Coordinates of C-alpha atoms and ligand atoms in Angstrom, one line a residue:
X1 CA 0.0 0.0 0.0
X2 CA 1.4 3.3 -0.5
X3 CA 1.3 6.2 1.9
X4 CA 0.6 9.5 1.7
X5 CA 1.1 12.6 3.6
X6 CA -1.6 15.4 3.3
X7 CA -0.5 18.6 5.0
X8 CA -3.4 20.9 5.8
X9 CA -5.8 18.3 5.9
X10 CA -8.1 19.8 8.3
X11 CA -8.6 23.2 6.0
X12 CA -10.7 23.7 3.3
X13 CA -9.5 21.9 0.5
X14 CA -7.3 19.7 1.9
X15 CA -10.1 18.5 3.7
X16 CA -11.7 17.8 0.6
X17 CA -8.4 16.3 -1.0
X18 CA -8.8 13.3 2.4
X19 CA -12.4 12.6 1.3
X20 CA -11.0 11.8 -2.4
X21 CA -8.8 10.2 -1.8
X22 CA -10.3 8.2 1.0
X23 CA -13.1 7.0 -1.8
X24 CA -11.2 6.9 -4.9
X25 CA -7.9 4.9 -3.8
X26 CA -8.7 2.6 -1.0
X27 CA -5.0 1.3 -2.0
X28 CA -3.6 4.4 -0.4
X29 CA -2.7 5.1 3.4
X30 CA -3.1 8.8 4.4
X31 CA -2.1 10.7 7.1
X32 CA -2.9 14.0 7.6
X33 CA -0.8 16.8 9.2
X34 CA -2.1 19.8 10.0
X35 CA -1.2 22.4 13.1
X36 CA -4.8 23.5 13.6
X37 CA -4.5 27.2 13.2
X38 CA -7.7 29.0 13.2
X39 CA -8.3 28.1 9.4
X40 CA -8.4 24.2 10.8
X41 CA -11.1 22.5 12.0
X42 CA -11.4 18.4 13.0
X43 CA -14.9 18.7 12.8
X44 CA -14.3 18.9 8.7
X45 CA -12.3 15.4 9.4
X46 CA -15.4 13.8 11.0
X47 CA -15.9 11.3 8.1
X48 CA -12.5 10.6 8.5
X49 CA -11.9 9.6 11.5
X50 CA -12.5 5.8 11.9
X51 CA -11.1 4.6 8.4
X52 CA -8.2 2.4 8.7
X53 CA -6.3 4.2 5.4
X54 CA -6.9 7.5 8.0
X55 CA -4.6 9.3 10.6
X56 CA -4.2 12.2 11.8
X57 CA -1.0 13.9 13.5
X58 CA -1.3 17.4 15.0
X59 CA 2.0 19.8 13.9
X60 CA 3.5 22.2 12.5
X61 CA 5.2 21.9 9.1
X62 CA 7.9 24.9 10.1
X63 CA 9.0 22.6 13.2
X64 CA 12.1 20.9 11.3
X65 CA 12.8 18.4 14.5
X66 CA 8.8 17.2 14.8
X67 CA 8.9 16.9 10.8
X68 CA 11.8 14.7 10.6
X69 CA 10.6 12.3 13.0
X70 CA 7.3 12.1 11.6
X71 CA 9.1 11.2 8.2
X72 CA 11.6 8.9 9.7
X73 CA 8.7 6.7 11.3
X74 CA 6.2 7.1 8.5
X75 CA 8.4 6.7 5.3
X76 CA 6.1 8.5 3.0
X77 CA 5.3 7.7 -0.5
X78 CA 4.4 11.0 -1.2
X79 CA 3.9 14.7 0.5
X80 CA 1.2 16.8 -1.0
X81 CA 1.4 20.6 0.7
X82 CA -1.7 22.1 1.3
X83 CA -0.7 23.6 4.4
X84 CA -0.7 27.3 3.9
X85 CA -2.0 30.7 5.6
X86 CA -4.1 31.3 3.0
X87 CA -6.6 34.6 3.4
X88 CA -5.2 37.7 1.4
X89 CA -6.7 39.8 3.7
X90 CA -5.1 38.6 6.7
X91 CA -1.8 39.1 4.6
X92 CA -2.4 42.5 4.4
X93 CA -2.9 42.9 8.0
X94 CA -0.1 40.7 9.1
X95 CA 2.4 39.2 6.6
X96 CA 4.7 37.5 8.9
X97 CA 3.0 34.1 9.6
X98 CA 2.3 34.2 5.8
X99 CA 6.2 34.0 5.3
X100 CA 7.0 31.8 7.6
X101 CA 4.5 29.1 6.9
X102 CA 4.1 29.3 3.0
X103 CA 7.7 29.7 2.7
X104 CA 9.8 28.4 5.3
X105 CA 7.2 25.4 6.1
X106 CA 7.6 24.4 2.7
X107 CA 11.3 24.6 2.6
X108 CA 11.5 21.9 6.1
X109 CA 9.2 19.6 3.6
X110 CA 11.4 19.6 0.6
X111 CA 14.4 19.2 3.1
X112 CA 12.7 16.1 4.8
X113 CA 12.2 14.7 1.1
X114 CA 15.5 15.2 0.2
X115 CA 16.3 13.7 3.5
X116 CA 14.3 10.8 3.7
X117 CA 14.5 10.2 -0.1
X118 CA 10.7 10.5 -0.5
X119 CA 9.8 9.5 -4.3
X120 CA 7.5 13.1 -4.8
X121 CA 6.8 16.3 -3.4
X122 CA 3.7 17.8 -4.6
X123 CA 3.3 21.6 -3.9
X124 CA -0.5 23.3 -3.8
X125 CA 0.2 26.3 -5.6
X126 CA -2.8 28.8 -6.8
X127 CA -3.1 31.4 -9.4
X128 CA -2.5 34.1 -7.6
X129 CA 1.3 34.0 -8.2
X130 CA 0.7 35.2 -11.9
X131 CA -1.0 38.6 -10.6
X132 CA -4.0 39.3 -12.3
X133 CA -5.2 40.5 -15.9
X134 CA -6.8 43.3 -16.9
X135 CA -11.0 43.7 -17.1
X136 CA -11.4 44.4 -20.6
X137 CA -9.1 41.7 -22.3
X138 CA -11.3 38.4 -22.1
X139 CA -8.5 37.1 -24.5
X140 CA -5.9 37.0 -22.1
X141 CA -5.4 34.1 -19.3
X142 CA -3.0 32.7 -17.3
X143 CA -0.4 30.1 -19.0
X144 CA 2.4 28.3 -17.3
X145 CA 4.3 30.3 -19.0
X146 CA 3.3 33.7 -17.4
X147 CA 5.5 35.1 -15.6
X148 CA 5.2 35.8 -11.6
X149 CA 4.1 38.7 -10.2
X150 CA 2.4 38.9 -7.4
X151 CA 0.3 41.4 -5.9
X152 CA -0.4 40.5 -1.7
X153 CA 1.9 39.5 0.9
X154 CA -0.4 36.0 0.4
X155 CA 0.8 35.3 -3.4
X156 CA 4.8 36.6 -3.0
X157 CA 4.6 33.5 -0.2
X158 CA 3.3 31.2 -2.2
X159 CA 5.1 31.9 -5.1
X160 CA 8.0 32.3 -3.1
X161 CA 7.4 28.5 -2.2
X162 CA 6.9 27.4 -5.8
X163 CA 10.6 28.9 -7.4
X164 CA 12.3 27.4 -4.2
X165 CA 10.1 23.9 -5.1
X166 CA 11.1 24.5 -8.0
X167 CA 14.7 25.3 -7.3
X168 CA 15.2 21.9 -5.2
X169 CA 14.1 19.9 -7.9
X170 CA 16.9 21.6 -10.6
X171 CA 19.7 21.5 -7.6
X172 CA 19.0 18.7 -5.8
X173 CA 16.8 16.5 -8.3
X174 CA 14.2 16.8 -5.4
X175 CA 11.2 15.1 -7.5
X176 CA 8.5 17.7 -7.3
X177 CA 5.7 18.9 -9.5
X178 CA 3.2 22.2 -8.6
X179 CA -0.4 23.1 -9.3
X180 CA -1.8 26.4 -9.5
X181 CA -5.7 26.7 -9.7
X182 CA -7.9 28.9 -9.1
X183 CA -10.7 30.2 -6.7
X184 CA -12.3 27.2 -5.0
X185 CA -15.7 27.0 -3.5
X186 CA -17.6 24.0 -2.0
X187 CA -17.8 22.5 1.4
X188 CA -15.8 22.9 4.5
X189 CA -14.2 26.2 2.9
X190 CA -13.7 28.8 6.3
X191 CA -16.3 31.4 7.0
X192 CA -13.9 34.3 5.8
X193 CA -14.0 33.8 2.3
X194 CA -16.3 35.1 -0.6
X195 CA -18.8 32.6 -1.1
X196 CA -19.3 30.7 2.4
X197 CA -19.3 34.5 4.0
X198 CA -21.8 35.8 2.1
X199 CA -24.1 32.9 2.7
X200 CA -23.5 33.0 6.3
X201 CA -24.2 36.9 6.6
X202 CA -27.5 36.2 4.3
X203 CA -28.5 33.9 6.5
X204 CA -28.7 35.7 9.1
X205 CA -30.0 38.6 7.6
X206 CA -26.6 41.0 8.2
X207 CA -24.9 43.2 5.5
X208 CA -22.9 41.6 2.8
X209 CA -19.4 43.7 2.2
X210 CA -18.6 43.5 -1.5
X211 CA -15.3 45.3 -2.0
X212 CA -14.8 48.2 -4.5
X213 CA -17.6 48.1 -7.3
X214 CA -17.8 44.2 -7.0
X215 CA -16.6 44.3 -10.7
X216 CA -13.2 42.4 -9.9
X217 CA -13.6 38.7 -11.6
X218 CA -12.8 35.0 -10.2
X219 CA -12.3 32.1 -11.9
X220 CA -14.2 29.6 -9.7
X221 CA -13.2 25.9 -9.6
X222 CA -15.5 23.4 -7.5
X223 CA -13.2 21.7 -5.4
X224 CA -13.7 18.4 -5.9
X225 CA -12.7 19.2 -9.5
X226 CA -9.1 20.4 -8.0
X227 CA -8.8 17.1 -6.0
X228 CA -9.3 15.2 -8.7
X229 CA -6.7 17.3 -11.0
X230 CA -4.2 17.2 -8.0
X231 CA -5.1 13.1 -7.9
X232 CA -4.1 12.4 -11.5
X233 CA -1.3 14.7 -11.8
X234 CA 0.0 12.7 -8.7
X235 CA -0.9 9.7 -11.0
X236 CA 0.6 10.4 -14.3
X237 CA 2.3 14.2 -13.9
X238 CA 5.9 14.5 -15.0
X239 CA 8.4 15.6 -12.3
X240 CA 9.7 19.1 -12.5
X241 CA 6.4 20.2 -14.2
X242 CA 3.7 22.9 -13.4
X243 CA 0.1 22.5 -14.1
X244 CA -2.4 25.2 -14.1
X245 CA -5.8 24.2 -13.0
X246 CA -8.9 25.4 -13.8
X247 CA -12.7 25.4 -15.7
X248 CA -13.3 28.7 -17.6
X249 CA -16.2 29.6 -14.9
X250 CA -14.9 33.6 -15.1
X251 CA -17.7 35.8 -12.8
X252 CA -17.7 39.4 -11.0
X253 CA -17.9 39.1 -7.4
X254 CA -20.9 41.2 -7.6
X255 CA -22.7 38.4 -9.8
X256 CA -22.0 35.6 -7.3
X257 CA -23.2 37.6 -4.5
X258 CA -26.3 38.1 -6.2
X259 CA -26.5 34.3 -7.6
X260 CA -26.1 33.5 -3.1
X261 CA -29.3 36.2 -2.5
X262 CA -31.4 35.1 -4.9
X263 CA -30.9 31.3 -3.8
X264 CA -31.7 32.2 -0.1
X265 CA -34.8 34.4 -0.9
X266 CA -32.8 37.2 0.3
X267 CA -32.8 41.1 -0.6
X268 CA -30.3 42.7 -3.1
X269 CA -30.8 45.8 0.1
X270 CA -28.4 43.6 2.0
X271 CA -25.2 44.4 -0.7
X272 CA -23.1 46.5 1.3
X273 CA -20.4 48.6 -1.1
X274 CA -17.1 48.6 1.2
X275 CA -13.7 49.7 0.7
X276 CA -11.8 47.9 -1.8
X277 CA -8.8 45.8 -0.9
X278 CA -5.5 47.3 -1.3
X279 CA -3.5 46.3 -4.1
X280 CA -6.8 44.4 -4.8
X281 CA -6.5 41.7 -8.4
X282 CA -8.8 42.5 -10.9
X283 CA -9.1 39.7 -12.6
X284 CA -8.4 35.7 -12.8
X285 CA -8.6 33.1 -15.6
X286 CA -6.5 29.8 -16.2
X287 CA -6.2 28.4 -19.3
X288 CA -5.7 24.8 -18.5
X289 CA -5.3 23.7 -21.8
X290 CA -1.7 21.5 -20.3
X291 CA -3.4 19.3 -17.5
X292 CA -6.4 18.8 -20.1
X293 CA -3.9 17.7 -23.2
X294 CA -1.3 15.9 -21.1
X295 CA -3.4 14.4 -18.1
X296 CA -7.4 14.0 -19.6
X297 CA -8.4 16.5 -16.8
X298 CA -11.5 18.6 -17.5
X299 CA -13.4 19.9 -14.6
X300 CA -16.9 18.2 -14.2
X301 CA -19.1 21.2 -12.3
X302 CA -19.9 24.0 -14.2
X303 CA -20.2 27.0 -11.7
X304 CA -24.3 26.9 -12.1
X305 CA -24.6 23.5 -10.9
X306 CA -21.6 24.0 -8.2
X307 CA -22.8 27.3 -6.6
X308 CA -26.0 25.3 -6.4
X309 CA -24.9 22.5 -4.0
X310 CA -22.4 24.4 -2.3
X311 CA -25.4 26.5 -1.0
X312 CA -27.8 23.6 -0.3
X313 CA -24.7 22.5 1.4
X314 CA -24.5 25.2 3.7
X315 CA -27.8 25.6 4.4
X316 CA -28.3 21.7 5.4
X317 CA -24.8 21.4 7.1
X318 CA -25.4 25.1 8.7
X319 CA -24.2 23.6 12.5
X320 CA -20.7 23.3 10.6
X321 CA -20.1 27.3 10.5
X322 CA -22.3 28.2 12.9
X323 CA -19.9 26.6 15.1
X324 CA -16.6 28.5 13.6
X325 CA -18.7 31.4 14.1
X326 CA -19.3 31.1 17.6
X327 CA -16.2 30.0 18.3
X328 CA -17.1 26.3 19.4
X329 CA -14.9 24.5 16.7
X330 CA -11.6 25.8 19.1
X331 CA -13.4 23.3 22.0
X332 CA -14.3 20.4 20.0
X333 CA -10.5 20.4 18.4
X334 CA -8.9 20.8 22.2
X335 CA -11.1 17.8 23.3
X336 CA -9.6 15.8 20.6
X337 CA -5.5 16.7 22.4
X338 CA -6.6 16.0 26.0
Ligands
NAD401 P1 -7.3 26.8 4.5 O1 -6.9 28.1 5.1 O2 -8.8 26.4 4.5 O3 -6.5 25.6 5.1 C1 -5.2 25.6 5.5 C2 -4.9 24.5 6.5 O4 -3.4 24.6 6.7 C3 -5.6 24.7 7.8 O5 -6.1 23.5 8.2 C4 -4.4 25.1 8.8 O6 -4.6 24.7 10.1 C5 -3.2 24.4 8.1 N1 -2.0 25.1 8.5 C6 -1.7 26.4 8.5 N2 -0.4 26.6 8.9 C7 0.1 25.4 9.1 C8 1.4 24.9 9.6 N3 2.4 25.8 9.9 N4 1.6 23.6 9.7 C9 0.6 22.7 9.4 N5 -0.6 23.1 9.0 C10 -0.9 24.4 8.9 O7 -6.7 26.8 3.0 P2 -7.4 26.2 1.7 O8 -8.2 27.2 1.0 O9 -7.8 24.9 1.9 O10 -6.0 26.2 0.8 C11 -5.2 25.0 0.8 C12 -4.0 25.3 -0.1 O11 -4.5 25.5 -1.5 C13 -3.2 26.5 0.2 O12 -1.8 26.2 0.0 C14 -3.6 27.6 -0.8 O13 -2.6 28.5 -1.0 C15 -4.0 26.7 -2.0 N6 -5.0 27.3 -2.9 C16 -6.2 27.7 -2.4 C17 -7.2 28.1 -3.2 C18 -8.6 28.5 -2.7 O14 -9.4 29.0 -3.5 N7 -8.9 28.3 -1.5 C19 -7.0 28.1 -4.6 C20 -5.7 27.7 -5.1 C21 -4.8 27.3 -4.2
DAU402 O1 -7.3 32.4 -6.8 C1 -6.9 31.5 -5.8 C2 -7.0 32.2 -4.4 O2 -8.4 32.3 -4.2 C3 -6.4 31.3 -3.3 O3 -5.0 31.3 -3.6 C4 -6.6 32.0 -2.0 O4 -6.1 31.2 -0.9 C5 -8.1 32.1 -1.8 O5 -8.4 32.8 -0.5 C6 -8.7 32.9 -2.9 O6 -8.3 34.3 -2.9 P1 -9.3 35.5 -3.2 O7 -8.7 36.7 -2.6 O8 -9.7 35.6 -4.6 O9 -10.6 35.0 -2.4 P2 -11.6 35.7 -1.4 O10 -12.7 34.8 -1.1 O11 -11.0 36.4 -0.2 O12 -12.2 36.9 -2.3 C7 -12.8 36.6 -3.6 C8 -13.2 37.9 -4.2 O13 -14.2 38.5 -3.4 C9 -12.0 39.0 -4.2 O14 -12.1 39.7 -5.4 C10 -12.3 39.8 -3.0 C11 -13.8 39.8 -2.9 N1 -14.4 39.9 -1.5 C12 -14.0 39.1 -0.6 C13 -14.5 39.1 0.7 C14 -14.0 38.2 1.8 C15 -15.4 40.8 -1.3 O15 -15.9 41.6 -2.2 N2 -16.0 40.9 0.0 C16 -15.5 40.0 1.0 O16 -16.0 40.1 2.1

């Protein structure tokens, strides 16, 4: 049986990425790392929990010492990264963390691989390290090819992390490859971000803080689609390569915000026009045409459907961020340690 380490397993997508795998390659031990920062929750890991290919370890992926010893013991067929701060606005307000977990944790993985002579290192990368395109140009999209340059705190760490991925693979034949996709939406994803915030706040009736004009554009993914990309370029991806990921599902903000109202039976009085972010992207959009020719991948949710049943998801799983929101996910992850 192989073995597979999943860091930030108890965050949003790498949440996700357990229940994939979980279902889809029963051949394949995982254990999932994650140091439960406020973006990770066991409750996402509930399903988990109980399935002999599933354990998890509580840690921190900058803490070299704990990190070798959990690779000496394990002996890991593969590392896939997730772990990440990964909110831009927090970035703004406080970079540090940002640098030292997107950058510095990943730098202790690729030194355990080399170490421990781990067959492949698999680093979560987004789109964000391209920078963004401009609004009235629906030719242009992001290639591999494009050239990094980031705008927040949040992308120079990640991309940061992908040159020095990069970097160990051409020095020290470390076999790596990256992904880079773009935004995500679906279950389990933290309370802070676009689409699971503005259900939340609709739900309860409070104001929903679009930034700027709402104009800026995401290319949404549904997650499971980027589990499954991340799956088969784990499966048949050649070392040293980068894959873009994404499904040509290009909206404003503004749009999705009022696709989430009109789904709740909610009023448009509710959009709240705020302050834009600084240094704020305008606009996203992957063309993916190398993981579809290489690897087969095409994504299998078109937004319509996705936005769909990631609201009826929130709506019938609402104790899940209720509980983030009143803090009660902080007890239910100490009870797990003592
Ligand atoms: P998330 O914030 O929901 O989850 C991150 C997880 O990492 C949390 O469980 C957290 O506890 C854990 N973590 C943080 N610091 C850690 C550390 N030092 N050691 C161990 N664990 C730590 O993030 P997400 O949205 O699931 O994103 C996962 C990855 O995917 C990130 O690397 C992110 O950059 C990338 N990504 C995200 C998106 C998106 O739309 N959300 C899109 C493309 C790429
Ligand atoms: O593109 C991939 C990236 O997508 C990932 O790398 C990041 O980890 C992930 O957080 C996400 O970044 P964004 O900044 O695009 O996501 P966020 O949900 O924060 O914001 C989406 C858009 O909505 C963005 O244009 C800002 C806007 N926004 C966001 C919030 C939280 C609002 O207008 N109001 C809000 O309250």
């Amino acid at each position: 049986m192989k073995k597979l380490l999943v860091t930030g397993g108890a965050g949003f997508i790498g949440g996700n990425f357990v229940y994939y795998m979980l279902e889809n390659y029963p051949e394949t031990k995982l254990v999932c790392l994650d140091a439960l920062t406020y973006a990770g929750n066991l409750e996402t890991l509930k399903g988990a929990f109980g399935n002999p290919n599933f354990k998890f370890v509580k840690g921190d992926i900058t803490d070299r010492k704990f990190i070798y010893e959990l690779f000496e013991k394990e002996n890991f067929d593969t590392v896939v990264n997730f772990a990440a701060e990964s909110h831009v606005d927090r970035s703004i307000e406080e970079p540090e963390v940002f640098l030292k977990t997107n950058i510095l944790g990943t730098q202790v993985l690729l030194d355990a691989c080399n170490k421990y002579s781990v067959p492949r290192f698999h680093q979560v990368s987004t789109d964000e390290v391209y920078g963004d395109l401009p609004l009235d140009r629906p030719d242009l999209m992001f290639t591999e090819d494009t050239p990094i340059h980031t705008s927040s705190p949040y992308s120079a760490s990640k991309a940061s992390a992908d040159l020095l991925v990069l970097a160990y693979h051409r020095t020290f034949g470390t076999p790596v490859t990256v992904s880079r996709c773009s935004n995500n939406y679906g279950p389990y994803q933290f309370p802070e971000k676009l689409i699971p915030l503005m259900i939340a706040n609709a739900t309860h009736g409070k104001a929903l803080p679009v930034y700027g004009e709402g104009l800026n554009v995401r290319d949404w993914l549904y997650v499971e689609d980027h589990c499954r990309a991340i799956a088969m370029i784990l499966d048949n991806g050649r070392i040293g390569e980068v894959y873009n990921i994404g499904g040509h599902n290009e909206r404003a903000n503004i749009q999705v915000v009022k696709t989430i109202i009109k789904a709740l039976g909610k009023s448009e009085d509710l959009i709240t026009y705020v302050k834009d972010r600084p240094g704020h992207d305008r606009r996203y959009a992957i063309d993916p045409k190398k993981i579809s020719n290489e690897l087969g991948w095409q994504p299998l949710t078109l937004f319509d459907e996705g936005i769909e049943k990631t609201i009826r998801w929130y709506v019938e799983n609402s104790g899940w961020w209720e509980n983030i929101l009143n803090g009660s996910y902080r007890s239910y992850t100490e009870e797990m340690f003592t």
